[in-house]
């Protein structure tokens, strides 16, 4: 007894045959073209350095327009506490001020904005007369954690960016290795290790950049 092939069964058979013979497709994501709006505020540098670790500047466009300083600051607190963004309370405040001016309802000359920006520029307390301040060793592990370096790198395995051991191997024997790595940490880089760019860490002190570069070379 012969059974007739229904149109539905025939369609499923043809679909399965097409799936089996289809070659895998390479998906290439579009280049990141959206940039953060520049502003002469400390929070702009923090945003350039730390926000790009987790998401593109497109995130800002998804927020309601005209958010206030209070609202943007609350958004940064959410990033810090709910999503583990590597920003401290002072940076939360500076980011809120920057975003409120660049994308929200605040003005750069608003008294609240000026007061927040001035906090970032306060110098450290001066050492007593006749006393020399001791030079503290740079806490490399603390810097790696604070700046979320290990979100994109590990010592031995590629994550988003290359493993530190891989970087050390590439630059082994290069007399300019220290200078090149310091430049990449301070100014960011793209195209050296794939399509994902590394954000700049311009807010780091010179001795911190030097210590991080030396740490990577030792791996």
mmCIF file with all atom_site columns, C-alpha atoms in Angstrom:
data_model
loop_
_atom_site.group_PDB
_atom_site.id
_atom_site.type_symbol
_atom_site.label_atom_id
_atom_site.label_alt_id
_atom_site.label_comp_id
_atom_site.label_asym_id
_atom_site.label_entity_id
_atom_site.label_seq_id
_atom_site.pdbx_PDB_ins_code
_atom_site.Cartn_x
_atom_site.Cartn_y
_atom_site.Cartn_z
_atom_site.occupancy
_atom_site.B_iso_or_equiv
_atom_site.pdbx_formal_charge
_atom_site.auth_seq_id
_atom_site.auth_comp_id
_atom_site.auth_asym_id
_atom_site.auth_atom_id
_atom_site.pdbx_PDB_model_num
ATOM 1   C CA . UNK A 1 1   ? 0.000  0.000  0.000  1.00 0.00 ? 1   UNK A CA 1
ATOM 2   C CA . UNK A 1 2   ? 1.480  3.282  -1.092 1.00 0.00 ? 2   UNK A CA 1
ATOM 3   C CA . UNK A 1 3   ? 0.981  6.455  0.920  1.00 0.00 ? 3   UNK A CA 1
ATOM 4   C CA . UNK A 1 4   ? 0.709  9.739  -0.893 1.00 0.00 ? 4   UNK A CA 1
ATOM 5   C CA . UNK A 1 5   ? 3.156  12.497 0.025  1.00 0.00 ? 5   UNK A CA 1
ATOM 6   C CA . UNK A 1 6   ? 1.289  15.502 1.300  1.00 0.00 ? 6   UNK A CA 1
ATOM 7   C CA . UNK A 1 7   ? 2.346  19.029 0.307  1.00 0.00 ? 7   UNK A CA 1
ATOM 8   C CA . UNK A 1 8   ? 3.288  19.732 3.949  1.00 0.00 ? 8   UNK A CA 1
ATOM 9   C CA . UNK A 1 9   ? 5.640  16.736 4.158  1.00 0.00 ? 9   UNK A CA 1
ATOM 10  C CA . UNK A 1 10  ? 7.213  17.654 0.822  1.00 0.00 ? 10  UNK A CA 1
ATOM 11  C CA . UNK A 1 11  ? 7.813  21.212 1.982  1.00 0.00 ? 11  UNK A CA 1
ATOM 12  C CA . UNK A 1 12  ? 9.457  20.014 5.204  1.00 0.00 ? 12  UNK A CA 1
ATOM 13  C CA . UNK A 1 13  ? 11.684 17.611 3.284  1.00 0.00 ? 13  UNK A CA 1
ATOM 14  C CA . UNK A 1 14  ? 12.852 20.345 0.921  1.00 0.00 ? 14  UNK A CA 1
ATOM 15  C CA . UNK A 1 15  ? 13.477 22.716 3.828  1.00 0.00 ? 15  UNK A CA 1
ATOM 16  C CA . UNK A 1 16  ? 15.603 20.127 5.606  1.00 0.00 ? 16  UNK A CA 1
ATOM 17  C CA . UNK A 1 17  ? 17.633 19.454 2.478  1.00 0.00 ? 17  UNK A CA 1
ATOM 18  C CA . UNK A 1 18  ? 18.283 23.151 2.011  1.00 0.00 ? 18  UNK A CA 1
ATOM 19  C CA . UNK A 1 19  ? 19.401 23.568 5.618  1.00 0.00 ? 19  UNK A CA 1
ATOM 20  C CA . UNK A 1 20  ? 21.786 20.651 5.396  1.00 0.00 ? 20  UNK A CA 1
ATOM 21  C CA . UNK A 1 21  ? 23.505 21.961 2.285  1.00 0.00 ? 21  UNK A CA 1
ATOM 22  C CA . UNK A 1 22  ? 23.612 25.614 3.253  1.00 0.00 ? 22  UNK A CA 1
ATOM 23  C CA . UNK A 1 23  ? 27.090 26.934 4.069  1.00 0.00 ? 23  UNK A CA 1
ATOM 24  C CA . UNK A 1 24  ? 27.543 28.722 7.418  1.00 0.00 ? 24  UNK A CA 1
ATOM 25  C CA . UNK A 1 25  ? 27.228 32.479 7.161  1.00 0.00 ? 25  UNK A CA 1
ATOM 26  C CA . UNK A 1 26  ? 29.897 34.838 8.466  1.00 0.00 ? 26  UNK A CA 1
ATOM 27  C CA . UNK A 1 27  ? 28.331 37.732 10.308 1.00 0.00 ? 27  UNK A CA 1
ATOM 28  C CA . UNK A 1 28  ? 30.277 40.986 10.434 1.00 0.00 ? 28  UNK A CA 1
ATOM 29  C CA . UNK A 1 29  ? 29.015 43.650 12.776 1.00 0.00 ? 29  UNK A CA 1
ATOM 30  C CA . UNK A 1 30  ? 28.985 47.239 11.493 1.00 0.00 ? 30  UNK A CA 1
ATOM 31  C CA . UNK A 1 31  ? 31.748 49.551 12.649 1.00 0.00 ? 31  UNK A CA 1
ATOM 32  C CA . UNK A 1 32  ? 31.113 51.682 15.713 1.00 0.00 ? 32  UNK A CA 1
ATOM 33  C CA . UNK A 1 33  ? 30.437 55.178 14.357 1.00 0.00 ? 33  UNK A CA 1
ATOM 34  C CA . UNK A 1 34  ? 28.602 56.812 17.254 1.00 0.00 ? 34  UNK A CA 1
ATOM 35  C CA . UNK A 1 35  ? 30.770 59.030 19.440 1.00 0.00 ? 35  UNK A CA 1
ATOM 36  C CA . UNK A 1 36  ? 30.084 60.623 22.791 1.00 0.00 ? 36  UNK A CA 1
ATOM 37  C CA . UNK A 1 37  ? 29.429 64.341 22.687 1.00 0.00 ? 37  UNK A CA 1
ATOM 38  C CA . UNK A 1 38  ? 32.522 66.205 23.895 1.00 0.00 ? 38  UNK A CA 1
ATOM 39  C CA . UNK A 1 39  ? 32.265 68.529 26.873 1.00 0.00 ? 39  UNK A CA 1
ATOM 40  C CA . UNK A 1 40  ? 34.761 70.406 29.019 1.00 0.00 ? 40  UNK A CA 1
ATOM 41  C CA . UNK A 1 41  ? 33.804 68.441 32.099 1.00 0.00 ? 41  UNK A CA 1
ATOM 42  C CA . UNK A 1 42  ? 35.710 65.741 34.046 1.00 0.00 ? 42  UNK A CA 1
ATOM 43  C CA . UNK A 1 43  ? 32.899 63.280 33.416 1.00 0.00 ? 43  UNK A CA 1
ATOM 44  C CA . UNK A 1 44  ? 33.577 63.306 29.677 1.00 0.00 ? 44  UNK A CA 1
ATOM 45  C CA . UNK A 1 45  ? 37.014 61.766 30.191 1.00 0.00 ? 45  UNK A CA 1
ATOM 46  C CA . UNK A 1 46  ? 35.589 59.197 32.584 1.00 0.00 ? 46  UNK A CA 1
ATOM 47  C CA . UNK A 1 47  ? 32.897 58.280 30.051 1.00 0.00 ? 47  UNK A CA 1
ATOM 48  C CA . UNK A 1 48  ? 35.472 57.869 27.283 1.00 0.00 ? 48  UNK A CA 1
ATOM 49  C CA . UNK A 1 49  ? 37.595 55.683 29.523 1.00 0.00 ? 49  UNK A CA 1
ATOM 50  C CA . UNK A 1 50  ? 35.077 53.471 31.279 1.00 0.00 ? 50  UNK A CA 1
ATOM 51  C CA . UNK A 1 51  ? 31.665 53.470 29.604 1.00 0.00 ? 51  UNK A CA 1
ATOM 52  C CA . UNK A 1 52  ? 32.994 51.998 26.358 1.00 0.00 ? 52  UNK A CA 1
ATOM 53  C CA . UNK A 1 53  ? 34.168 48.946 28.284 1.00 0.00 ? 53  UNK A CA 1
ATOM 54  C CA . UNK A 1 54  ? 30.619 47.564 28.368 1.00 0.00 ? 54  UNK A CA 1
ATOM 55  C CA . UNK A 1 55  ? 28.548 49.317 25.704 1.00 0.00 ? 55  UNK A CA 1
ATOM 56  C CA . UNK A 1 56  ? 28.641 51.757 22.811 1.00 0.00 ? 56  UNK A CA 1
ATOM 57  C CA . UNK A 1 57  ? 27.594 55.389 22.853 1.00 0.00 ? 57  UNK A CA 1
ATOM 58  C CA . UNK A 1 58  ? 24.277 54.261 21.351 1.00 0.00 ? 58  UNK A CA 1
ATOM 59  C CA . UNK A 1 59  ? 23.139 53.501 24.895 1.00 0.00 ? 59  UNK A CA 1
ATOM 60  C CA . UNK A 1 60  ? 22.747 57.223 25.605 1.00 0.00 ? 60  UNK A CA 1
ATOM 61  C CA . UNK A 1 61  ? 20.429 57.680 22.637 1.00 0.00 ? 61  UNK A CA 1
ATOM 62  C CA . UNK A 1 62  ? 18.069 55.083 24.079 1.00 0.00 ? 62  UNK A CA 1
ATOM 63  C CA . UNK A 1 63  ? 17.420 57.217 27.171 1.00 0.00 ? 63  UNK A CA 1
ATOM 64  C CA . UNK A 1 64  ? 14.552 59.720 27.323 1.00 0.00 ? 64  UNK A CA 1
ATOM 65  C CA . UNK A 1 65  ? 15.645 63.175 26.156 1.00 0.00 ? 65  UNK A CA 1
ATOM 66  C CA . UNK A 1 66  ? 16.032 66.027 28.602 1.00 0.00 ? 66  UNK A CA 1
ATOM 67  C CA . UNK A 1 67  ? 16.895 64.004 31.712 1.00 0.00 ? 67  UNK A CA 1
ATOM 68  C CA . UNK A 1 68  ? 17.923 66.144 34.682 1.00 0.00 ? 68  UNK A CA 1
ATOM 69  C CA . UNK A 1 69  ? 21.121 66.010 36.712 1.00 0.00 ? 69  UNK A CA 1
ATOM 70  C CA . UNK A 1 70  ? 19.318 64.002 39.383 1.00 0.00 ? 70  UNK A CA 1
ATOM 71  C CA . UNK A 1 71  ? 17.983 61.519 36.828 1.00 0.00 ? 71  UNK A CA 1
ATOM 72  C CA . UNK A 1 72  ? 21.301 60.999 35.047 1.00 0.00 ? 72  UNK A CA 1
ATOM 73  C CA . UNK A 1 73  ? 23.101 60.583 38.359 1.00 0.00 ? 73  UNK A CA 1
ATOM 74  C CA . UNK A 1 74  ? 20.534 57.975 39.396 1.00 0.00 ? 74  UNK A CA 1
ATOM 75  C CA . UNK A 1 75  ? 21.149 56.177 36.090 1.00 0.00 ? 75  UNK A CA 1
ATOM 76  C CA . UNK A 1 76  ? 24.891 56.088 36.827 1.00 0.00 ? 76  UNK A CA 1
ATOM 77  C CA . UNK A 1 77  ? 24.232 54.732 40.324 1.00 0.00 ? 77  UNK A CA 1
ATOM 78  C CA . UNK A 1 78  ? 22.183 51.965 38.736 1.00 0.00 ? 78  UNK A CA 1
ATOM 79  C CA . UNK A 1 79  ? 25.081 51.155 36.420 1.00 0.00 ? 79  UNK A CA 1
ATOM 80  C CA . UNK A 1 80  ? 27.415 51.020 39.406 1.00 0.00 ? 80  UNK A CA 1
ATOM 81  C CA . UNK A 1 81  ? 25.264 48.986 41.776 1.00 0.00 ? 81  UNK A CA 1
ATOM 82  C CA . UNK A 1 82  ? 23.087 46.820 39.543 1.00 0.00 ? 82  UNK A CA 1
ATOM 83  C CA . UNK A 1 83  ? 25.468 46.162 36.650 1.00 0.00 ? 83  UNK A CA 1
ATOM 84  C CA . UNK A 1 84  ? 28.844 46.382 38.379 1.00 0.00 ? 84  UNK A CA 1
ATOM 85  C CA . UNK A 1 85  ? 30.210 49.295 36.351 1.00 0.00 ? 85  UNK A CA 1
ATOM 86  C CA . UNK A 1 86  ? 33.798 50.015 37.518 1.00 0.00 ? 86  UNK A CA 1
ATOM 87  C CA . UNK A 1 87  ? 33.036 53.540 38.755 1.00 0.00 ? 87  UNK A CA 1
ATOM 88  C CA . UNK A 1 88  ? 33.290 54.907 42.288 1.00 0.00 ? 88  UNK A CA 1
ATOM 89  C CA . UNK A 1 89  ? 30.880 57.356 43.921 1.00 0.00 ? 89  UNK A CA 1
ATOM 90  C CA . UNK A 1 90  ? 32.882 60.378 42.802 1.00 0.00 ? 90  UNK A CA 1
ATOM 91  C CA . UNK A 1 91  ? 32.859 59.175 39.205 1.00 0.00 ? 91  UNK A CA 1
ATOM 92  C CA . UNK A 1 92  ? 29.114 58.513 39.411 1.00 0.00 ? 92  UNK A CA 1
ATOM 93  C CA . UNK A 1 93  ? 28.651 62.177 40.285 1.00 0.00 ? 93  UNK A CA 1
ATOM 94  C CA . UNK A 1 94  ? 30.984 63.415 37.527 1.00 0.00 ? 94  UNK A CA 1
ATOM 95  C CA . UNK A 1 95  ? 29.335 61.190 34.912 1.00 0.00 ? 95  UNK A CA 1
ATOM 96  C CA . UNK A 1 96  ? 25.879 62.367 35.953 1.00 0.00 ? 96  UNK A CA 1
ATOM 97  C CA . UNK A 1 97  ? 26.948 65.978 35.522 1.00 0.00 ? 97  UNK A CA 1
ATOM 98  C CA . UNK A 1 98  ? 28.513 65.357 32.097 1.00 0.00 ? 98  UNK A CA 1
ATOM 99  C CA . UNK A 1 99  ? 25.523 63.428 30.756 1.00 0.00 ? 99  UNK A CA 1
ATOM 100 C CA . UNK A 1 100 ? 23.049 65.968 32.115 1.00 0.00 ? 100 UNK A CA 1
ATOM 101 C CA . UNK A 1 101 ? 24.868 68.723 30.226 1.00 0.00 ? 101 UNK A CA 1
ATOM 102 C CA . UNK A 1 102 ? 25.693 66.834 27.018 1.00 0.00 ? 102 UNK A CA 1
ATOM 103 C CA . UNK A 1 103 ? 22.393 64.964 26.674 1.00 0.00 ? 103 UNK A CA 1
ATOM 104 C CA . UNK A 1 104 ? 20.008 66.314 29.291 1.00 0.00 ? 104 UNK A CA 1
ATOM 105 C CA . UNK A 1 105 ? 18.491 69.523 30.567 1.00 0.00 ? 105 UNK A CA 1
ATOM 106 C CA . UNK A 1 106 ? 21.443 70.950 32.531 1.00 0.00 ? 106 UNK A CA 1
ATOM 107 C CA . UNK A 1 107 ? 23.770 73.760 31.430 1.00 0.00 ? 107 UNK A CA 1
ATOM 108 C CA . UNK A 1 108 ? 27.510 73.751 31.928 1.00 0.00 ? 108 UNK A CA 1
ATOM 109 C CA . UNK A 1 109 ? 27.329 76.976 33.969 1.00 0.00 ? 109 UNK A CA 1
ATOM 110 C CA . UNK A 1 110 ? 24.608 75.744 36.310 1.00 0.00 ? 110 UNK A CA 1
ATOM 111 C CA . UNK A 1 111 ? 25.845 76.158 39.921 1.00 0.00 ? 111 UNK A CA 1
ATOM 112 C CA . UNK A 1 112 ? 25.358 72.439 40.654 1.00 0.00 ? 112 UNK A CA 1
ATOM 113 C CA . UNK A 1 113 ? 27.371 71.424 37.594 1.00 0.00 ? 113 UNK A CA 1
ATOM 114 C CA . UNK A 1 114 ? 30.176 73.876 38.386 1.00 0.00 ? 114 UNK A CA 1
ATOM 115 C CA . UNK A 1 115 ? 30.362 72.635 41.991 1.00 0.00 ? 115 UNK A CA 1
ATOM 116 C CA . UNK A 1 116 ? 30.609 68.992 40.902 1.00 0.00 ? 116 UNK A CA 1
ATOM 117 C CA . UNK A 1 117 ? 33.309 69.736 38.313 1.00 0.00 ? 117 UNK A CA 1
ATOM 118 C CA . UNK A 1 118 ? 35.356 71.636 40.895 1.00 0.00 ? 118 UNK A CA 1
ATOM 119 C CA . UNK A 1 119 ? 35.415 68.595 43.166 1.00 0.00 ? 119 UNK A CA 1
ATOM 120 C CA . UNK A 1 120 ? 37.401 66.691 40.555 1.00 0.00 ? 120 UNK A CA 1
ATOM 121 C CA . UNK A 1 121 ? 40.002 69.448 40.381 1.00 0.00 ? 121 UNK A CA 1
ATOM 122 C CA . UNK A 1 122 ? 40.717 69.707 44.090 1.00 0.00 ? 122 UNK A CA 1
ATOM 123 C CA . UNK A 1 123 ? 44.418 69.056 44.824 1.00 0.00 ? 123 UNK A CA 1
ATOM 124 C CA . UNK A 1 124 ? 45.506 66.530 47.422 1.00 0.00 ? 124 UNK A CA 1
ATOM 125 C CA . UNK A 1 125 ? 46.382 67.928 50.863 1.00 0.00 ? 125 UNK A CA 1
ATOM 126 C CA . UNK A 1 126 ? 49.920 69.319 50.977 1.00 0.00 ? 126 UNK A CA 1
ATOM 127 C CA . UNK A 1 127 ? 52.564 67.522 53.011 1.00 0.00 ? 127 UNK A CA 1
ATOM 128 C CA . UNK A 1 128 ? 53.823 69.298 56.157 1.00 0.00 ? 128 UNK A CA 1
ATOM 129 C CA . UNK A 1 129 ? 56.718 71.717 55.646 1.00 0.00 ? 129 UNK A CA 1
ATOM 130 C CA . UNK A 1 130 ? 60.062 69.959 55.648 1.00 0.00 ? 130 UNK A CA 1
ATOM 131 C CA . UNK A 1 131 ? 58.532 66.536 55.152 1.00 0.00 ? 131 UNK A CA 1
ATOM 132 C CA . UNK A 1 132 ? 58.820 64.549 51.961 1.00 0.00 ? 132 UNK A CA 1
ATOM 133 C CA . UNK A 1 133 ? 55.827 62.430 51.033 1.00 0.00 ? 133 UNK A CA 1
ATOM 134 C CA . UNK A 1 134 ? 56.754 58.747 50.601 1.00 0.00 ? 134 UNK A CA 1
ATOM 135 C CA . UNK A 1 135 ? 56.334 57.298 47.146 1.00 0.00 ? 135 UNK A CA 1
ATOM 136 C CA . UNK A 1 136 ? 53.684 54.615 47.394 1.00 0.00 ? 136 UNK A CA 1
ATOM 137 C CA . UNK A 1 137 ? 54.022 51.511 45.254 1.00 0.00 ? 137 UNK A CA 1
ATOM 138 C CA . UNK A 1 138 ? 51.421 51.270 42.518 1.00 0.00 ? 138 UNK A CA 1
ATOM 139 C CA . UNK A 1 139 ? 48.730 48.686 43.275 1.00 0.00 ? 139 UNK A CA 1
ATOM 140 C CA . UNK A 1 140 ? 48.527 47.006 39.872 1.00 0.00 ? 140 UNK A CA 1
ATOM 141 C CA . UNK A 1 141 ? 45.860 44.501 40.913 1.00 0.00 ? 141 UNK A CA 1
ATOM 142 C CA . UNK A 1 142 ? 43.779 47.361 42.287 1.00 0.00 ? 142 UNK A CA 1
ATOM 143 C CA . UNK A 1 143 ? 44.117 49.246 38.997 1.00 0.00 ? 143 UNK A CA 1
ATOM 144 C CA . UNK A 1 144 ? 43.092 46.167 37.008 1.00 0.00 ? 144 UNK A CA 1
ATOM 145 C CA . UNK A 1 145 ? 39.965 45.818 39.143 1.00 0.00 ? 145 UNK A CA 1
ATOM 146 C CA . UNK A 1 146 ? 39.048 49.511 39.288 1.00 0.00 ? 146 UNK A CA 1
ATOM 147 C CA . UNK A 1 147 ? 39.330 49.955 35.520 1.00 0.00 ? 147 UNK A CA 1
ATOM 148 C CA . UNK A 1 148 ? 37.679 46.605 34.650 1.00 0.00 ? 148 UNK A CA 1
ATOM 149 C CA . UNK A 1 149 ? 40.740 45.482 32.691 1.00 0.00 ? 149 UNK A CA 1
ATOM 150 C CA . UNK A 1 150 ? 39.980 41.839 33.444 1.00 0.00 ? 150 UNK A CA 1
ATOM 151 C CA . UNK A 1 151 ? 36.561 42.171 31.837 1.00 0.00 ? 151 UNK A CA 1
ATOM 152 C CA . UNK A 1 152 ? 38.307 42.201 28.461 1.00 0.00 ? 152 UNK A CA 1
ATOM 153 C CA . UNK A 1 153 ? 41.629 40.473 29.205 1.00 0.00 ? 153 UNK A CA 1
ATOM 154 C CA . UNK A 1 154 ? 43.014 37.593 31.203 1.00 0.00 ? 154 UNK A CA 1
ATOM 155 C CA . UNK A 1 155 ? 46.597 36.540 31.781 1.00 0.00 ? 155 UNK A CA 1
ATOM 156 C CA . UNK A 1 156 ? 46.559 33.382 29.675 1.00 0.00 ? 156 UNK A CA 1
ATOM 157 C CA . UNK A 1 157 ? 43.372 33.344 27.561 1.00 0.00 ? 157 UNK A CA 1
ATOM 158 C CA . UNK A 1 158 ? 41.797 35.693 25.040 1.00 0.00 ? 158 UNK A CA 1
ATOM 159 C CA . UNK A 1 159 ? 38.536 37.205 26.269 1.00 0.00 ? 159 UNK A CA 1
ATOM 160 C CA . UNK A 1 160 ? 37.426 40.279 24.326 1.00 0.00 ? 160 UNK A CA 1
ATOM 161 C CA . UNK A 1 161 ? 40.985 41.462 23.919 1.00 0.00 ? 161 UNK A CA 1
ATOM 162 C CA . UNK A 1 162 ? 44.201 39.430 23.817 1.00 0.00 ? 162 UNK A CA 1
ATOM 163 C CA . UNK A 1 163 ? 45.655 37.595 26.783 1.00 0.00 ? 163 UNK A CA 1
ATOM 164 C CA . UNK A 1 164 ? 48.418 39.487 28.544 1.00 0.00 ? 164 UNK A CA 1
ATOM 165 C CA . UNK A 1 165 ? 50.765 36.582 27.856 1.00 0.00 ? 165 UNK A CA 1
ATOM 166 C CA . UNK A 1 166 ? 50.037 36.935 24.145 1.00 0.00 ? 166 UNK A CA 1
ATOM 167 C CA . UNK A 1 167 ? 50.817 40.657 24.284 1.00 0.00 ? 167 UNK A CA 1
ATOM 168 C CA . UNK A 1 168 ? 54.049 39.995 26.179 1.00 0.00 ? 168 UNK A CA 1
ATOM 169 C CA . UNK A 1 169 ? 55.082 37.408 23.600 1.00 0.00 ? 169 UNK A CA 1
ATOM 170 C CA . UNK A 1 170 ? 54.484 39.766 20.682 1.00 0.00 ? 170 UNK A CA 1
ATOM 171 C CA . UNK A 1 171 ? 56.577 42.531 22.219 1.00 0.00 ? 171 UNK A CA 1
ATOM 172 C CA . UNK A 1 172 ? 59.355 40.311 23.583 1.00 0.00 ? 172 UNK A CA 1
ATOM 173 C CA . UNK A 1 173 ? 62.694 41.619 22.350 1.00 0.00 ? 173 UNK A CA 1
ATOM 174 C CA . UNK A 1 174 ? 61.189 44.933 21.188 1.00 0.00 ? 174 UNK A CA 1
ATOM 175 C CA . UNK A 1 175 ? 63.240 47.787 22.642 1.00 0.00 ? 175 UNK A CA 1
ATOM 176 C CA . UNK A 1 176 ? 60.199 50.068 22.367 1.00 0.00 ? 176 UNK A CA 1
ATOM 177 C CA . UNK A 1 177 ? 57.793 47.629 24.030 1.00 0.00 ? 177 UNK A CA 1
ATOM 178 C CA . UNK A 1 178 ? 57.318 49.639 27.211 1.00 0.00 ? 178 UNK A CA 1
ATOM 179 C CA . UNK A 1 179 ? 56.665 52.882 25.345 1.00 0.00 ? 179 UNK A CA 1
ATOM 180 C CA . UNK A 1 180 ? 54.274 51.211 22.876 1.00 0.00 ? 180 UNK A CA 1
ATOM 181 C CA . UNK A 1 181 ? 52.230 49.557 25.621 1.00 0.00 ? 181 UNK A CA 1
ATOM 182 C CA . UNK A 1 182 ? 52.076 52.762 27.649 1.00 0.00 ? 182 UNK A CA 1
ATOM 183 C CA . UNK A 1 183 ? 50.804 54.611 24.562 1.00 0.00 ? 183 UNK A CA 1
ATOM 184 C CA . UNK A 1 184 ? 48.101 51.979 23.967 1.00 0.00 ? 184 UNK A CA 1
ATOM 185 C CA . UNK A 1 185 ? 46.958 52.084 27.586 1.00 0.00 ? 185 UNK A CA 1
ATOM 186 C CA . UNK A 1 186 ? 46.877 55.856 27.739 1.00 0.00 ? 186 UNK A CA 1
ATOM 187 C CA . UNK A 1 187 ? 45.421 56.579 24.304 1.00 0.00 ? 187 UNK A CA 1
ATOM 188 C CA . UNK A 1 188 ? 43.576 53.380 23.396 1.00 0.00 ? 188 UNK A CA 1
ATOM 189 C CA . UNK A 1 189 ? 44.107 51.374 20.234 1.00 0.00 ? 189 UNK A CA 1
ATOM 190 C CA . UNK A 1 190 ? 42.240 49.689 17.402 1.00 0.00 ? 190 UNK A CA 1
ATOM 191 C CA . UNK A 1 191 ? 43.051 47.196 14.684 1.00 0.00 ? 191 UNK A CA 1
ATOM 192 C CA . UNK A 1 192 ? 46.026 45.626 16.485 1.00 0.00 ? 192 UNK A CA 1
ATOM 193 C CA . UNK A 1 193 ? 44.230 42.634 17.999 1.00 0.00 ? 193 UNK A CA 1
ATOM 194 C CA . UNK A 1 194 ? 40.961 42.410 16.092 1.00 0.00 ? 194 UNK A CA 1
ATOM 195 C CA . UNK A 1 195 ? 37.935 44.549 15.376 1.00 0.00 ? 195 UNK A CA 1
ATOM 196 C CA . UNK A 1 196 ? 37.067 45.532 18.967 1.00 0.00 ? 196 UNK A CA 1
ATOM 197 C CA . UNK A 1 197 ? 38.834 48.783 19.915 1.00 0.00 ? 197 UNK A CA 1
ATOM 198 C CA . UNK A 1 198 ? 40.415 49.352 23.301 1.00 0.00 ? 198 UNK A CA 1
ATOM 199 C CA . UNK A 1 199 ? 39.182 52.536 24.999 1.00 0.00 ? 199 UNK A CA 1
ATOM 200 C CA . UNK A 1 200 ? 41.712 55.137 26.211 1.00 0.00 ? 200 UNK A CA 1
ATOM 201 C CA . UNK A 1 201 ? 42.610 55.383 29.884 1.00 0.00 ? 201 UNK A CA 1
ATOM 202 C CA . UNK A 1 202 ? 43.766 58.971 29.845 1.00 0.00 ? 202 UNK A CA 1
ATOM 203 C CA . UNK A 1 203 ? 42.771 59.482 33.478 1.00 0.00 ? 203 UNK A CA 1
ATOM 204 C CA . UNK A 1 204 ? 45.557 57.219 34.759 1.00 0.00 ? 204 UNK A CA 1
ATOM 205 C CA . UNK A 1 205 ? 48.657 58.779 36.279 1.00 0.00 ? 205 UNK A CA 1
ATOM 206 C CA . UNK A 1 206 ? 52.006 58.352 34.546 1.00 0.00 ? 206 UNK A CA 1
ATOM 207 C CA . UNK A 1 207 ? 53.327 55.933 37.174 1.00 0.00 ? 207 UNK A CA 1
ATOM 208 C CA . UNK A 1 208 ? 50.124 53.879 36.951 1.00 0.00 ? 208 UNK A CA 1
ATOM 209 C CA . UNK A 1 209 ? 50.413 53.556 33.171 1.00 0.00 ? 209 UNK A CA 1
ATOM 210 C CA . UNK A 1 210 ? 54.067 52.599 33.531 1.00 0.00 ? 210 UNK A CA 1
ATOM 211 C CA . UNK A 1 211 ? 53.276 49.955 36.149 1.00 0.00 ? 211 UNK A CA 1
ATOM 212 C CA . UNK A 1 212 ? 50.448 48.430 34.077 1.00 0.00 ? 212 UNK A CA 1
ATOM 213 C CA . UNK A 1 213 ? 52.622 48.226 30.958 1.00 0.00 ? 213 UNK A CA 1
ATOM 214 C CA . UNK A 1 214 ? 55.426 46.595 32.941 1.00 0.00 ? 214 UNK A CA 1
ATOM 215 C CA . UNK A 1 215 ? 52.963 44.107 34.435 1.00 0.00 ? 215 UNK A CA 1
ATOM 216 C CA . UNK A 1 216 ? 51.705 43.072 30.986 1.00 0.00 ? 216 UNK A CA 1
ATOM 217 C CA . UNK A 1 217 ? 55.282 42.606 29.724 1.00 0.00 ? 217 UNK A CA 1
ATOM 218 C CA . UNK A 1 218 ? 56.054 40.267 32.613 1.00 0.00 ? 218 UNK A CA 1
ATOM 219 C CA . UNK A 1 219 ? 53.251 37.825 31.804 1.00 0.00 ? 219 UNK A CA 1
#
